[in-house]
């Protein structure tokens, strides 16, 4: 009776996570002479493991005089639950050495561990053991675990083969395979299985709907997802308290561009989880409704739900993309106060945020403070140096990374260092690095790596060398690399090569207006007005729309966004007055005139000047100057633009930095420009 009573008490403590009471029961049963009882020791292992005390569980296991398969399996489960899948597999291996026969739960646990590690070879070996012992098809628990293992190891065909062989498929089988297809990026087979399971009489549950909605999200199937939503409503499925399904539904509507429906579902959820909150917050941010995103995030923080590293990294990524300095700093401060803020992914996001916000000093300081730097940390910093034009610093950091025996640069790292060399015009260094990459057996050069070399050759006027490199590539050139060469043709006025490259581009990417505009401008620069006009008419005939240029600046914790020709800002009159005054001073001091060649070629000269005056970056600068003192030497003004800065604006800002003795940090689509004393860090090539 006492033995049974102790067993029941330990089960209760295990189920409810009652560690202190479990310890008390442990002490009591030892005092009463039950310390060597096999069944009670198995319960103790399970209790300590579920109370997240794996060391105590192992201590009990290690002292056991007698062990059975349940003992081994309980400890394996404990290690797996604590995130130590390798120890789980190590125990499984020891069982084999000691001739302990696994049961279906042992196999299931070891297969899950293989899925966590993502090593298909180990999982395949265990699968073979399941076949030999008859567990593969006889046990649905094992069958489901094999399917799940293969899907997590990205072996979707193997998972599908076993699924088709299973005779007695239960709901878990169907859910496992649907989830496998959805997670592996095969949404259509997932939806086919969703229909088949209902035809077989299976009733979908929370996990089914979650995976199916994920498949709809992948396909952007708004109608099908809405039908599933309707099915949930008509059948009375309580998704408002089923956090996984509710989160998937919010995420589905957000990613399909229906924020209104997403918010409606979100407001109905009684038990919101981290996915519901993060999906909607990021949805608002991506739609540039930053005020709503921030308000929601504040609510999230006080909701009591644990903020994980993914949400933190995602939110910080939004602030980085929009260069929201103050909010980014607040998020950094918040991250230091919570456990998930110590995740390396969060550190990397903060590092990226500081670099994208133009705060390279803060980025360098944080980089030095990160004790567990990974490849992404190093790559982010190298890329940051490159965008600032600090090619030598980037190379020095790259060499330092190479000297670390525990780290190895990957393809993205090489892309970052080659790009850094390109931005700084370091030809010899980049050729050495590119040669090193080509000789690296572990990394295959991608077209983006070749594009960096093409950009570098183009920057130095070696257009033939750039074209020869493209022609000799072992991989197919993409649109981006031809655009890089065409841009170099415009800078150096090589009309003949531009014509050849332009024809290739228009065949490859006939729906991109940027290709037509760039080629049209090259013809216009060379005086070939008819060819230039012909291309512009093609853009109109095809109804192609260029991405609208916009710039923004953050002043007093408020973001001000401007589009080209924007006249909606309440201070627009002051902005224009400041800009005209700056033009007057620059003309007077060093004869500045508008670079009208950067304006549209089919308008009058006066209109060209006017169109250049209202470029979005100039309007943002005008506001920053209107709200501050023009005599404040050493002041730093930060401007951000979604497209490449035009040549006239570049000259204009150089002039401003000279007469006002103000530093302008401008981030465009390509890089950072630091304007100081009439000089730009890019060396006038960007």
CSV table of C-alpha atoms in Angstrom, one decimal, residues 328-621:
chain,number,residue,atom,x,y,z
A,328,UNK,CA,15.7,51.0,-31.3
A,329,UNK,CA,17.6,52.2,-28.3
A,330,UNK,CA,14.6,51.7,-26.1
A,331,UNK,CA,14.3,48.1,-27.4
A,332,UNK,CA,18.0,47.5,-26.6
A,333,UNK,CA,17.4,48.8,-23.1
A,334,UNK,CA,14.3,46.5,-22.7
A,335,UNK,CA,16.2,43.5,-24.1
A,336,UNK,CA,18.9,43.8,-21.4
A,337,UNK,CA,16.2,43.3,-18.7
A,338,UNK,CA,14.6,40.0,-19.9
A,339,UNK,CA,16.1,36.4,-20.3
A,340,UNK,CA,15.5,36.2,-24.1
A,341,UNK,CA,17.4,39.4,-24.6
A,342,UNK,CA,20.6,37.4,-24.0
A,343,UNK,CA,19.9,35.3,-27.2
A,344,UNK,CA,22.6,35.7,-29.8
A,345,UNK,CA,19.9,36.4,-32.4
A,346,UNK,CA,18.8,39.4,-30.4
A,347,UNK,CA,22.3,40.7,-30.0
A,348,UNK,CA,22.8,40.4,-33.8
A,349,UNK,CA,19.6,42.2,-34.5
A,350,UNK,CA,20.6,45.1,-32.2
A,351,UNK,CA,24.0,45.2,-33.9
A,352,UNK,CA,22.3,45.4,-37.3
A,353,UNK,CA,19.9,48.1,-36.0
A,354,UNK,CA,22.8,50.4,-34.8
A,355,UNK,CA,24.6,49.9,-38.1
A,356,UNK,CA,21.5,50.7,-40.2
A,357,UNK,CA,20.7,53.7,-38.0
A,358,UNK,CA,24.1,55.2,-38.7
A,359,UNK,CA,25.4,54.7,-35.2
A,360,UNK,CA,28.6,52.8,-36.0
A,361,UNK,CA,30.3,53.7,-32.7
A,362,UNK,CA,27.5,52.0,-30.7
A,363,UNK,CA,27.7,49.1,-33.1
A,364,UNK,CA,31.4,48.6,-32.5
A,365,UNK,CA,31.0,48.9,-28.8
A,366,UNK,CA,28.2,46.2,-28.8
A,367,UNK,CA,30.2,43.9,-31.1
A,368,UNK,CA,33.1,44.0,-28.6
A,369,UNK,CA,30.7,43.2,-25.7
A,370,UNK,CA,29.2,40.1,-27.4
A,371,UNK,CA,31.0,37.2,-25.8
A,372,UNK,CA,29.4,34.4,-27.9
A,373,UNK,CA,29.8,35.9,-31.4
A,374,UNK,CA,28.7,33.6,-34.2
A,375,UNK,CA,29.2,33.8,-37.9
A,376,UNK,CA,26.2,36.1,-38.3
A,377,UNK,CA,27.7,38.6,-35.7
A,378,UNK,CA,30.9,38.8,-37.6
A,379,UNK,CA,29.2,39.0,-41.0
A,380,UNK,CA,26.9,41.8,-39.8
A,381,UNK,CA,29.8,43.9,-38.6
A,382,UNK,CA,31.8,43.3,-41.8
A,383,UNK,CA,28.8,44.2,-43.9
A,384,UNK,CA,28.3,47.3,-41.8
A,385,UNK,CA,31.9,48.5,-42.3
A,386,UNK,CA,31.4,47.9,-46.0
A,387,UNK,CA,28.3,50.1,-46.3
A,388,UNK,CA,30.1,52.9,-44.5
A,389,UNK,CA,33.0,52.7,-46.9
A,390,UNK,CA,35.5,51.3,-44.3
A,391,UNK,CA,36.9,48.6,-46.6
A,392,UNK,CA,40.2,48.3,-44.7
A,393,UNK,CA,38.4,47.8,-41.4
A,394,UNK,CA,36.2,45.2,-43.0
A,395,UNK,CA,39.2,43.2,-44.3
A,396,UNK,CA,40.9,43.5,-40.9
A,397,UNK,CA,37.8,42.1,-39.2
A,398,UNK,CA,37.5,39.3,-41.8
A,399,UNK,CA,41.1,38.2,-41.2
A,400,UNK,CA,40.5,38.3,-37.4
A,401,UNK,CA,37.4,36.0,-38.0
A,402,UNK,CA,39.5,33.6,-40.1
A,403,UNK,CA,42.0,33.3,-37.3
A,404,UNK,CA,39.3,32.0,-34.9
A,405,UNK,CA,39.4,28.2,-35.1
A,406,UNK,CA,35.8,27.8,-34.0
A,407,UNK,CA,34.4,30.0,-36.8
A,408,UNK,CA,34.4,29.7,-40.5
A,409,UNK,CA,33.2,32.4,-43.0
A,410,UNK,CA,30.3,31.2,-45.1
A,411,UNK,CA,29.0,32.4,-48.5
A,412,UNK,CA,27.2,35.4,-46.9
A,413,UNK,CA,30.4,36.5,-45.1
A,414,UNK,CA,32.3,36.4,-48.4
A,415,UNK,CA,29.6,38.4,-50.0
A,416,UNK,CA,29.8,41.0,-47.2
A,417,UNK,CA,33.6,41.3,-47.6
A,418,UNK,CA,33.6,41.5,-51.4
A,419,UNK,CA,30.9,44.1,-51.2
A,420,UNK,CA,33.0,46.1,-48.7
A,421,UNK,CA,36.0,46.0,-51.1
A,422,UNK,CA,33.7,47.1,-53.9
A,423,UNK,CA,32.4,50.1,-52.0
A,424,UNK,CA,36.0,51.1,-51.1
A,425,UNK,CA,37.5,50.4,-54.5
A,426,UNK,CA,40.0,47.8,-53.1
A,427,UNK,CA,40.7,46.0,-56.4
A,428,UNK,CA,43.8,43.9,-55.4
A,429,UNK,CA,42.3,42.8,-52.1
A,430,UNK,CA,39.0,41.8,-53.6
A,431,UNK,CA,40.7,39.8,-56.3
A,432,UNK,CA,42.7,37.9,-53.6
A,433,UNK,CA,39.5,37.2,-51.6
A,434,UNK,CA,37.5,36.2,-54.7
A,435,UNK,CA,40.3,33.8,-55.7
A,436,UNK,CA,40.3,32.4,-52.1
A,437,UNK,CA,36.5,31.9,-52.4
A,438,UNK,CA,36.8,30.1,-55.8
A,439,UNK,CA,39.3,27.7,-54.3
A,440,UNK,CA,37.2,27.0,-51.2
A,441,UNK,CA,35.8,23.5,-51.5
A,442,UNK,CA,33.1,24.1,-48.9
A,443,UNK,CA,31.5,27.2,-50.5
A,444,UNK,CA,30.4,27.6,-54.1
A,445,UNK,CA,30.6,31.2,-55.5
A,446,UNK,CA,27.1,32.5,-56.3
A,447,UNK,CA,26.1,35.1,-58.9
A,448,UNK,CA,26.0,37.7,-56.2
A,449,UNK,CA,29.8,37.2,-55.5
A,450,UNK,CA,30.5,37.7,-59.2
A,451,UNK,CA,28.3,40.8,-59.2
A,452,UNK,CA,30.6,42.3,-56.5
A,453,UNK,CA,33.6,41.8,-58.8
A,454,UNK,CA,31.7,43.3,-61.8
A,455,UNK,CA,30.8,46.3,-59.6
A,456,UNK,CA,34.4,46.7,-58.6
A,457,UNK,CA,35.7,46.5,-62.2
A,458,UNK,CA,33.0,48.9,-63.3
A,459,UNK,CA,33.9,51.3,-60.6
A,460,UNK,CA,37.5,51.4,-61.8
A,461,UNK,CA,36.5,51.8,-65.5
A,462,UNK,CA,37.5,48.2,-66.5
A,463,UNK,CA,34.2,47.5,-68.3
A,464,UNK,CA,35.6,45.0,-70.7
A,465,UNK,CA,37.1,43.0,-67.8
A,466,UNK,CA,33.7,43.1,-66.1
A,467,UNK,CA,31.9,41.9,-69.2
A,468,UNK,CA,34.5,39.1,-69.8
A,469,UNK,CA,33.9,38.0,-66.2
A,470,UNK,CA,30.2,37.7,-66.7
A,471,UNK,CA,30.7,35.8,-70.0
A,472,UNK,CA,33.1,33.3,-68.3
A,473,UNK,CA,30.9,32.6,-65.2
A,474,UNK,CA,30.2,28.9,-64.6
A,475,UNK,CA,26.7,29.9,-63.5
A,476,UNK,CA,23.9,31.7,-65.3
A,477,UNK,CA,24.0,35.5,-65.0
A,478,UNK,CA,20.9,37.1,-63.4
A,479,UNK,CA,19.2,40.4,-63.8
A,480,UNK,CA,21.1,42.0,-61.0
A,481,UNK,CA,24.6,41.5,-62.4
A,482,UNK,CA,23.6,42.9,-65.8
A,483,UNK,CA,22.1,46.0,-64.0
A,484,UNK,CA,25.4,46.4,-62.2
A,485,UNK,CA,27.2,46.5,-65.5
A,486,UNK,CA,24.7,48.8,-67.1
A,487,UNK,CA,25.1,51.3,-64.2
A,488,UNK,CA,28.8,51.3,-64.7
A,489,UNK,CA,28.3,51.9,-68.5
A,490,UNK,CA,26.3,55.1,-67.6
A,491,UNK,CA,29.0,56.3,-65.2
A,492,UNK,CA,31.8,55.9,-67.8
A,493,UNK,CA,29.7,56.8,-70.8
A,494,UNK,CA,30.2,53.5,-72.7
A,495,UNK,CA,27.2,53.7,-75.0
A,496,UNK,CA,28.1,50.7,-77.2
A,497,UNK,CA,28.4,48.3,-74.3
A,498,UNK,CA,25.3,49.8,-72.7
A,499,UNK,CA,23.3,49.1,-75.8
A,500,UNK,CA,24.4,45.4,-75.8
A,501,UNK,CA,23.7,45.0,-72.0
A,502,UNK,CA,20.4,46.9,-72.2
A,503,UNK,CA,19.1,44.5,-74.9
A,504,UNK,CA,20.0,41.5,-72.7
A,505,UNK,CA,18.3,43.1,-69.7
A,506,UNK,CA,15.1,44.0,-71.5
A,507,UNK,CA,14.8,40.4,-72.7
A,508,UNK,CA,15.4,39.0,-69.2
A,509,UNK,CA,13.3,41.4,-67.2
A,510,UNK,CA,10.9,43.3,-69.5
A,511,UNK,CA,8.5,44.2,-66.7
A,512,UNK,CA,11.0,46.2,-64.6
A,513,UNK,CA,10.7,50.0,-65.4
A,514,UNK,CA,14.1,50.7,-63.8
A,515,UNK,CA,15.9,48.9,-66.8
A,516,UNK,CA,14.1,51.1,-69.3
A,517,UNK,CA,14.8,54.3,-67.4
A,518,UNK,CA,18.5,53.5,-66.9
A,519,UNK,CA,19.0,52.7,-70.6
A,520,UNK,CA,16.9,55.7,-71.6
A,521,UNK,CA,19.1,58.0,-69.5
A,522,UNK,CA,22.2,56.6,-71.0
A,523,UNK,CA,20.9,57.3,-74.5
A,524,UNK,CA,19.9,60.9,-73.4
A,525,UNK,CA,23.3,61.5,-71.9
A,526,UNK,CA,24.9,60.5,-75.3
A,527,UNK,CA,22.5,62.8,-77.2
A,528,UNK,CA,20.4,60.0,-78.7
A,529,UNK,CA,17.1,61.6,-77.9
A,530,UNK,CA,14.9,59.4,-80.2
A,531,UNK,CA,16.1,56.2,-78.6
A,532,UNK,CA,15.7,57.7,-75.2
A,533,UNK,CA,12.1,58.8,-75.9
A,534,UNK,CA,11.3,55.5,-77.5
A,535,UNK,CA,12.1,53.6,-74.3
A,536,UNK,CA,10.1,56.0,-72.1
A,537,UNK,CA,7.1,55.5,-74.4
A,538,UNK,CA,7.5,51.7,-74.0
A,539,UNK,CA,7.3,52.2,-70.2
A,540,UNK,CA,4.0,54.2,-70.6
A,541,UNK,CA,2.6,51.7,-73.1
A,542,UNK,CA,3.3,48.8,-70.8
A,543,UNK,CA,1.9,50.8,-67.8
A,544,UNK,CA,5.0,50.0,-65.7
A,545,UNK,CA,5.2,51.9,-62.4
A,546,UNK,CA,8.5,52.8,-60.8
A,547,UNK,CA,8.9,52.3,-57.1
A,548,UNK,CA,8.2,55.7,-55.6
A,549,UNK,CA,11.2,57.4,-54.0
A,550,UNK,CA,10.7,58.3,-50.4
A,551,UNK,CA,12.9,59.7,-47.6
A,552,UNK,CA,12.4,60.0,-43.9
A,553,UNK,CA,14.1,61.5,-40.9
A,554,UNK,CA,13.4,61.2,-37.1
A,555,UNK,CA,13.1,64.4,-35.2
A,556,UNK,CA,12.1,64.6,-31.5
A,557,UNK,CA,11.1,60.9,-31.6
A,558,UNK,CA,8.7,61.5,-34.5
A,559,UNK,CA,9.3,60.1,-38.0
A,560,UNK,CA,8.6,62.4,-40.9
A,561,UNK,CA,8.2,60.7,-44.3
A,562,UNK,CA,8.5,62.6,-47.7
A,563,UNK,CA,7.8,61.5,-51.3
A,564,UNK,CA,9.1,63.3,-54.3
A,565,UNK,CA,7.1,66.5,-54.9
A,566,UNK,CA,5.4,66.1,-51.5
A,567,UNK,CA,3.5,69.2,-50.4
A,568,UNK,CA,1.5,67.7,-47.6
A,569,UNK,CA,3.8,68.4,-44.6
A,570,UNK,CA,2.4,71.2,-42.4
A,571,UNK,CA,5.8,72.9,-42.5
A,572,UNK,CA,6.2,72.7,-46.3
A,573,UNK,CA,6.5,76.5,-46.7
A,574,UNK,CA,9.3,76.7,-44.2
A,575,UNK,CA,11.0,73.7,-45.8
A,576,UNK,CA,11.0,75.4,-49.3
A,577,UNK,CA,12.2,78.7,-47.8
A,578,UNK,CA,15.1,77.0,-46.1
A,579,UNK,CA,16.1,75.1,-49.3
A,580,UNK,CA,16.0,78.2,-51.4
A,581,UNK,CA,18.1,80.0,-48.9
A,582,UNK,CA,20.6,77.2,-49.0
A,583,UNK,CA,20.7,77.3,-52.8
A,584,UNK,CA,21.3,81.0,-52.7
A,585,UNK,CA,24.2,80.6,-50.3
A,586,UNK,CA,25.8,77.8,-52.3
A,587,UNK,CA,25.6,79.7,-55.6
A,588,UNK,CA,27.1,82.7,-53.9
A,589,UNK,CA,30.0,80.9,-52.2
A,590,UNK,CA,31.0,78.3,-54.8
A,591,UNK,CA,28.8,78.7,-57.8
A,592,UNK,CA,26.5,75.7,-57.2
A,593,UNK,CA,24.0,74.9,-60.0
A,594,UNK,CA,21.5,72.1,-60.3
A,595,UNK,CA,22.7,69.0,-62.1
A,596,UNK,CA,19.8,69.1,-64.5
A,597,UNK,CA,21.1,66.0,-66.3
A,598,UNK,CA,19.7,64.0,-63.3
A,599,UNK,CA,16.2,65.3,-64.0
A,600,UNK,CA,13.7,64.0,-66.5
A,601,UNK,CA,15.0,64.6,-70.0
A,602,UNK,CA,11.6,65.4,-71.6
A,603,UNK,CA,10.8,68.6,-69.7
A,604,UNK,CA,11.9,72.3,-69.9
A,605,UNK,CA,15.0,73.5,-68.1
A,606,UNK,CA,13.1,75.5,-65.5
A,607,UNK,CA,10.9,72.5,-64.8
A,608,UNK,CA,14.0,70.3,-64.5
A,609,UNK,CA,15.3,72.6,-61.7
A,610,UNK,CA,11.9,72.6,-60.0
A,611,UNK,CA,11.6,68.8,-60.1
A,612,UNK,CA,15.1,68.4,-58.5
A,613,UNK,CA,14.2,70.9,-55.8
A,614,UNK,CA,11.4,68.7,-54.5
A,615,UNK,CA,13.3,65.4,-54.4
A,616,UNK,CA,12.3,63.5,-51.2
A,617,UNK,CA,15.8,63.6,-49.5
A,618,UNK,CA,16.0,67.4,-50.0
A,619,UNK,CA,12.6,67.9,-48.4
A,620,UNK,CA,13.6,65.7,-45.4
A,621,UNK,CA,16.8,67.8,-45.1
